[in-house]
Coordinates of C-alpha atoms and ligand atoms in Angstrom, one line a residue:
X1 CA 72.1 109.6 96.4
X2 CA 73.4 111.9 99.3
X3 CA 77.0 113.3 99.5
X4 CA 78.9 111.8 102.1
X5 CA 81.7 110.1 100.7
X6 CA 84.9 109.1 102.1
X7 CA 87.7 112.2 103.9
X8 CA 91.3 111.5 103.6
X9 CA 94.3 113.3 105.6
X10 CA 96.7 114.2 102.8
X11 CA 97.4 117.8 103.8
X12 CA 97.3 120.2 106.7
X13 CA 94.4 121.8 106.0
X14 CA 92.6 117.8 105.7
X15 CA 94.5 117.2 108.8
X16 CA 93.1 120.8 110.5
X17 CA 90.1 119.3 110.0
X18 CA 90.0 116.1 111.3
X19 CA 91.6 117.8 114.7
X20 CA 88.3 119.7 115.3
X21 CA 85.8 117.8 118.1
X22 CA 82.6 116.9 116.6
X23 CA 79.5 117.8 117.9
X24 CA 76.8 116.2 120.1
X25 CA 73.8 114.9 118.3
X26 CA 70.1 115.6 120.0
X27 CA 67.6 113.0 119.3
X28 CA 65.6 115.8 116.5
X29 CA 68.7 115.6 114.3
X30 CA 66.8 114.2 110.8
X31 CA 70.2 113.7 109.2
X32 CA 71.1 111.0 111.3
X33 CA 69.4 107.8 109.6
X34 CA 71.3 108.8 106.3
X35 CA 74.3 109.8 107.9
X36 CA 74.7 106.3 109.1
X37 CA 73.2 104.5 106.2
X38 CA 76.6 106.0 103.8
X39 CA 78.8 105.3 107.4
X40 CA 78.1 101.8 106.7
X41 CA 78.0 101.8 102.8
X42 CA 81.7 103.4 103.0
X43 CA 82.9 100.9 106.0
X44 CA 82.2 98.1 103.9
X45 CA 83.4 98.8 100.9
X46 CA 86.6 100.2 102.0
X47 CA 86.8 96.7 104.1
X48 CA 87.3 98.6 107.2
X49 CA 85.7 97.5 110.7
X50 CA 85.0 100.7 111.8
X51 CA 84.6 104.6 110.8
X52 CA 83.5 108.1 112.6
X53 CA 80.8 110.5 111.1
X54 CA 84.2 113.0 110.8
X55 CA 85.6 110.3 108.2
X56 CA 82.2 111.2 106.1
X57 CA 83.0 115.0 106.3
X58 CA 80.1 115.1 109.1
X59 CA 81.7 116.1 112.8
X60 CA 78.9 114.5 115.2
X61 CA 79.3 112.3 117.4
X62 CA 78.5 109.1 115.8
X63 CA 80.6 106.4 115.0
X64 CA 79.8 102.5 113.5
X65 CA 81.5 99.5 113.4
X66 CA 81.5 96.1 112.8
X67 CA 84.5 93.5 113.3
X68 CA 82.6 90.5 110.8
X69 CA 83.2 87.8 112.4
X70 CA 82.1 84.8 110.1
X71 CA 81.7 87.3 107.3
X72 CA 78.5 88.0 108.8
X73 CA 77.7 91.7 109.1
X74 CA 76.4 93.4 112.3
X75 CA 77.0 96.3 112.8
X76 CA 77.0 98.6 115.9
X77 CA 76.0 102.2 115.7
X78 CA 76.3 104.1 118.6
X79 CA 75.6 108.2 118.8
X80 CA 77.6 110.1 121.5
X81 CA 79.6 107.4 123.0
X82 CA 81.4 107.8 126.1
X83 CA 83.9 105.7 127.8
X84 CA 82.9 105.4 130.9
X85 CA 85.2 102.8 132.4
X86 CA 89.0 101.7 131.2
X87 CA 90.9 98.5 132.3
X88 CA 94.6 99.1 133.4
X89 CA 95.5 96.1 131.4
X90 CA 96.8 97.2 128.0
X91 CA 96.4 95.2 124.4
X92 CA 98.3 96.4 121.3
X93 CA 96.8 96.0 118.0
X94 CA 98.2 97.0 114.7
X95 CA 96.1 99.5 113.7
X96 CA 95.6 102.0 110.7
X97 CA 92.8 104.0 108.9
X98 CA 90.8 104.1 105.5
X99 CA 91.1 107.9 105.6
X100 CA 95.0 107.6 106.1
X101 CA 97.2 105.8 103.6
X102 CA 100.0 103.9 104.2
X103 CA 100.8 104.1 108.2
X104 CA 100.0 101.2 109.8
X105 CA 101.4 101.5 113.9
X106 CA 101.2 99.1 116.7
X107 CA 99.0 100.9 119.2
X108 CA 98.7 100.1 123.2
X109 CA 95.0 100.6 124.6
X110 CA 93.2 99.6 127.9
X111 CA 92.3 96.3 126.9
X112 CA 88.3 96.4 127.9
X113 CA 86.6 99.6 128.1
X114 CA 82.5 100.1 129.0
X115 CA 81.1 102.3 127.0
X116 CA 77.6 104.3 127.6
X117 CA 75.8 105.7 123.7
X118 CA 72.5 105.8 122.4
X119 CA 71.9 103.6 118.9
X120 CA 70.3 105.0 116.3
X121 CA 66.9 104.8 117.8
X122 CA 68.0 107.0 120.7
X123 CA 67.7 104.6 122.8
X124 CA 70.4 104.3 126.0
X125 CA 73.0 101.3 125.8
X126 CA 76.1 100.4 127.9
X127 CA 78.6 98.2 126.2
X128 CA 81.5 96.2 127.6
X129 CA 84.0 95.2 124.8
X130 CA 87.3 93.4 124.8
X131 CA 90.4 93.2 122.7
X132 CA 90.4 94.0 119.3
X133 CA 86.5 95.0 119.6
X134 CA 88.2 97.4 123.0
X135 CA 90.8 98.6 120.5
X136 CA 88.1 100.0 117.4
X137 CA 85.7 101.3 119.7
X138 CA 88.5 103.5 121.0
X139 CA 90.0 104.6 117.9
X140 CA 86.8 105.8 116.4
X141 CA 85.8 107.6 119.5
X142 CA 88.9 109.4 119.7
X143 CA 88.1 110.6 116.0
X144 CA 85.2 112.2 117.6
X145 CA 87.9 114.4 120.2
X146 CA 90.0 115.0 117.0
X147 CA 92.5 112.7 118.1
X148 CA 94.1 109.9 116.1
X149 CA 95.8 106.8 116.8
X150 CA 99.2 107.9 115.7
X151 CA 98.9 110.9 118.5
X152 CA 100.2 107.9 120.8
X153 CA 103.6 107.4 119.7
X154 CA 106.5 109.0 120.4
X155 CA 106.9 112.4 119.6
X156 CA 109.7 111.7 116.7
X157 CA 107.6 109.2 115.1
X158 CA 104.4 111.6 115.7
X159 CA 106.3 114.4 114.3
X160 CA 107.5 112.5 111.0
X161 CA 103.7 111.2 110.3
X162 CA 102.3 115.2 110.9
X163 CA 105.4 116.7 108.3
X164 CA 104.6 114.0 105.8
X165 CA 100.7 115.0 105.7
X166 CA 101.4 118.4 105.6
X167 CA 103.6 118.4 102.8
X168 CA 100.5 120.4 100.9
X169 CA 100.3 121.1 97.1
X170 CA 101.7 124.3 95.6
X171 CA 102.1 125.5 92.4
X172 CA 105.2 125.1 90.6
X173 CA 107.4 128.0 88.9
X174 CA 109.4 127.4 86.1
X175 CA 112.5 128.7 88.2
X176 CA 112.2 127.0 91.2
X177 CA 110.8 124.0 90.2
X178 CA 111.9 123.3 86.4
X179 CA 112.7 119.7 86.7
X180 CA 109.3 119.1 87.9
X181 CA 107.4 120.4 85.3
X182 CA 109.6 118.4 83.1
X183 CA 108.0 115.2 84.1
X184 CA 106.4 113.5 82.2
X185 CA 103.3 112.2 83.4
X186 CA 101.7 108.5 84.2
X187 CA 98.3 107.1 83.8
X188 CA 96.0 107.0 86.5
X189 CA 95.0 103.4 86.9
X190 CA 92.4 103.7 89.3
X191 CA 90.0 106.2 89.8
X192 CA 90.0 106.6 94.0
X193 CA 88.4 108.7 97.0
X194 CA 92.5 109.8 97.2
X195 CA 92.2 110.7 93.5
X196 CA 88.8 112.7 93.5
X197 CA 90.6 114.9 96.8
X198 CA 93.3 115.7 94.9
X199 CA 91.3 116.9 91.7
X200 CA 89.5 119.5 94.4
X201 CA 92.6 120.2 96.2
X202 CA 94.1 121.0 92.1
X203 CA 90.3 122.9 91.5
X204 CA 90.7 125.1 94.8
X205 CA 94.3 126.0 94.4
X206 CA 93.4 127.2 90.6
X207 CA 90.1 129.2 91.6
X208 CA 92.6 130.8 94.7
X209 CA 95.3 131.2 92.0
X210 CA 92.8 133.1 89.6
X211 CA 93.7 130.2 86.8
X212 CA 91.0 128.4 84.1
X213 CA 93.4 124.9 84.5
X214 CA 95.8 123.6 86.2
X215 CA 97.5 120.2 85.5
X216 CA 98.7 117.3 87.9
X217 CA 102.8 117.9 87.5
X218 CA 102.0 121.9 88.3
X219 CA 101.3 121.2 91.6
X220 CA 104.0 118.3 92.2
X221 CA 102.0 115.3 91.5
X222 CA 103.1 113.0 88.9
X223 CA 99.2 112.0 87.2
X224 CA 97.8 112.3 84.2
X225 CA 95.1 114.4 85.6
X226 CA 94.0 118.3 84.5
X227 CA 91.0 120.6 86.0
X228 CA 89.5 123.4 83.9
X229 CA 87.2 125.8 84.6
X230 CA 86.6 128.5 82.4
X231 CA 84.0 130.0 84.8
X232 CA 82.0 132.1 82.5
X233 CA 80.1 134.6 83.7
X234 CA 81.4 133.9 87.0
X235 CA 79.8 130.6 87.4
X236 CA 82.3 127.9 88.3
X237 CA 81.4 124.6 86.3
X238 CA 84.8 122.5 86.7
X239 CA 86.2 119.7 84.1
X240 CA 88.0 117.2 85.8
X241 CA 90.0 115.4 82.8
X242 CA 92.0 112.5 84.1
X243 CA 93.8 110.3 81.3
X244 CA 93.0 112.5 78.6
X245 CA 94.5 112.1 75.2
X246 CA 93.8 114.6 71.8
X247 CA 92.8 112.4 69.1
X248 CA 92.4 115.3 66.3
X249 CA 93.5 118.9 65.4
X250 CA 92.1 120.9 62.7
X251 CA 94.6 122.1 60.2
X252 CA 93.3 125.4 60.7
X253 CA 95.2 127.7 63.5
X254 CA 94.5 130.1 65.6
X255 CA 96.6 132.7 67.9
X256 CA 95.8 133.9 71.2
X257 CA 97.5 134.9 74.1
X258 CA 98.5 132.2 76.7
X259 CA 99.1 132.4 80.6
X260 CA 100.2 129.6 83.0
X261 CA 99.7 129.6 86.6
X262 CA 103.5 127.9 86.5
X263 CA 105.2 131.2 84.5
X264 CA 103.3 134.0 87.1
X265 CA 103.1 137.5 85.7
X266 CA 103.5 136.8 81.8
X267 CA 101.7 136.0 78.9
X268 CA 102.7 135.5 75.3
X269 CA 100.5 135.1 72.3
X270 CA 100.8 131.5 70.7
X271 CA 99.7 129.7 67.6
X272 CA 97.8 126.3 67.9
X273 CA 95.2 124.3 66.1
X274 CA 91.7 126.6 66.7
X275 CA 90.0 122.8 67.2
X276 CA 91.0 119.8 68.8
X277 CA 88.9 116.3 69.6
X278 CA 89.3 115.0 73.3
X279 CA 88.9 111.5 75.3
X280 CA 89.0 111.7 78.6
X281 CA 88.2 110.1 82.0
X282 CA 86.0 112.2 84.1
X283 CA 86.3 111.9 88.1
X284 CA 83.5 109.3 88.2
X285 CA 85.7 107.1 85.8
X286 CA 82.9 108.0 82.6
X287 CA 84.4 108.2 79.9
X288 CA 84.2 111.1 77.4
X289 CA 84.8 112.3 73.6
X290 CA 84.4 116.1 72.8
X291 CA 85.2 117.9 70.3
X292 CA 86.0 121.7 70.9
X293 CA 86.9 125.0 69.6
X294 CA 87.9 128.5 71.2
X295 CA 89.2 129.2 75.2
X296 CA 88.3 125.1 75.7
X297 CA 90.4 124.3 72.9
X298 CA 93.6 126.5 74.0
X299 CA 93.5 125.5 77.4
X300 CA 93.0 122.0 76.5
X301 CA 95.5 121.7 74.6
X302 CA 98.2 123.7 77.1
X303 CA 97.1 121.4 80.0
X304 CA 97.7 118.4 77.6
X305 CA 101.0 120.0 77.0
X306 CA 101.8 120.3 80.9
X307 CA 101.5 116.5 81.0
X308 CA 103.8 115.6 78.8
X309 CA 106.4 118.2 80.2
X310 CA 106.0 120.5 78.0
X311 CA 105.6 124.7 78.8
X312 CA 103.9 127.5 76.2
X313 CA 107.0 128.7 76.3
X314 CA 108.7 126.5 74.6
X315 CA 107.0 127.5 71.4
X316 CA 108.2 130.7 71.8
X317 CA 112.3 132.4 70.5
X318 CA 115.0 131.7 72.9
X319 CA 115.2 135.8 73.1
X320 CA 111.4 136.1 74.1
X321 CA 111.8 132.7 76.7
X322 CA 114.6 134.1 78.5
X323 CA 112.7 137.8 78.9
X324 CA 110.2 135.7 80.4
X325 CA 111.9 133.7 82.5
X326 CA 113.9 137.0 84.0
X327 CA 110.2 138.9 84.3
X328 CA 109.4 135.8 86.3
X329 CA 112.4 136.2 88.3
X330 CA 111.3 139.2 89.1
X331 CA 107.9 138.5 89.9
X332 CA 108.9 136.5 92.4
X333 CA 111.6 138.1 94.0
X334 CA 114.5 135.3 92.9
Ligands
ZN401 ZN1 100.1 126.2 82.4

């Protein structure tokens, strides 16, 4: 197995990303042949009739397609493609992308286009396409020049597009944002590409954040979905729980102090069951039964907490919650 999978634009920095030009390929490149082999893998199984390299998380020039006519599959591959002709007639397609949820625009495009690439073989090709095959052809070669097809409308509706990807996760305090960690969470029904970027995006705002977990509803979304990593001896080895659910605790109790990246600045010591039993989902959809003691245990059973709403705080006197909450305050400069 190889690790390309499927890029989504969710966030500025995803966005930043898919805005840089990708890179000519020369004709040593060895990665190529499984480059394009996942290409088409993802394509199909995302039902899509076309995709760039920069859609894989690889910016080279490369893009595939294949429209399926008759359900038959055919694809085209074609390494640094260049337009080298453009109708003045105009088409308009509806068109959309696997790595963008949700915006579907109508989008005007020279309606036949000649295109000069090399396939995977390196060998040269011109192509002359037409309509809706004109339209794909374009929209994956613009991925290439880190342009996408919503760049073409207006600038309000451009503008409205860019702000709602960019609306990035942060981490939630409990002054600012109380209502949100209130929330209780839902189940994640299906385990996705757009699920699996999220869990990193939560794993790289807790390693920048200097936390062991982090759960869904601290960083805004409303999943039942934690990362831990307790990184001992420095070496990062994340849990990604997703649906999980504590099916025992041992009579037996333990205290020990307690810190949440959503109360900054504080800890409080807090008493808990020393062992708990877990099922959980991992972020391959495997499902998992452990049973746990020590750190694992605590910050199991906080995360858990966070899901349902609940704060470490909230096992604490109204006197010591309220000299947290002002030390938070404090902290940051409310
Ligand atoms: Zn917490």
């Amino acid at each position: 197995m190889n690790n390309y999978s499927l890029k989504k634009i969710y966030s500025q920095k995803s966005l930043d990303f898919f805005r840089q030009k990708s890179e000519i390929v020369y004709s040593n490149d060895k990665t190529i042949g499984d480059l394009v082999k996942s290409m088409l893998e993802i394509m199909y199984k995302n039902s899509a009739i076309g995709i760039a390299a920069v859609m894989v998380g690889v910016h080279k020039r490369v893009i595939v397609f294949d429209l399926q006519k008759n359900v038959r599959k055919k694809p085209t591959i074609m390494i640094n493609p260049e337009i080298i002709y453009k109708s003045e007639d105009m088409n308009e397609f509806s068109e959309s992308s696997i790595s963008l949820d949700g915006v579907i625009k109508n989008i005007k495009r020279p309606n036949i286009i000649k295109v000069s690439y090399l396939d995977d073989n390196f060998q040269k090709h011109e192509l002359k396409a037409e309509g809706l095959l004109s339209t794909c052809i374009q929209h994956e070669i613009d991925y290439l020049d880190g342009k996408l097809f919503f760049d073409y409308l207006d600038e309000e509706e451009k503008n409205k597009i860019i702000k709602s990807i960019a609306s990035e996760l942060k981490i939630k305090n409990i002054v600012e944002d109380i209502d949100t960690l209130r929330t209780k969470c839902e189940p994640v029904k299906e385990i996705t590409d757009q699920i699996r970027n999220t869990l990193n995006d939560m794993l790289e705002i807790m390693y920048q954040s200097g936390g062991i977990g982090l759960a869904a509803n601290q960083v805004g979304i409303n999943k039942c979905m934690v990362v831990i990593d307790l990184q001992k001896d420095g070496i990062k080895k994340p849990i990604f729980l997703i649906n999980p659910k504590i099916t025992w605790k041992s009579e037996e109790t333990v205290l020990m102090d307690e810190g949440c990246l959503s109360v900054p600045g504080c800890s409080a010591s807090i008493e808990r069951p020393a062992k708990v039993k877990l099922e959980y989902t991992d972020n391959y959809g495997k499902n998992h039964e452990i049973e746990t003691d020590d750190i694992l245990a605590r910050c199991i059973q906080h995360e858990l907490d966070h899901l349902d709403g609940k704060l470490y705080i909230d096992y604490l006197s109204k006197i010591k919650r309220d000299m947290l909450i002002k030390k938070v305050k404090k902290n940051l400069n409310i």
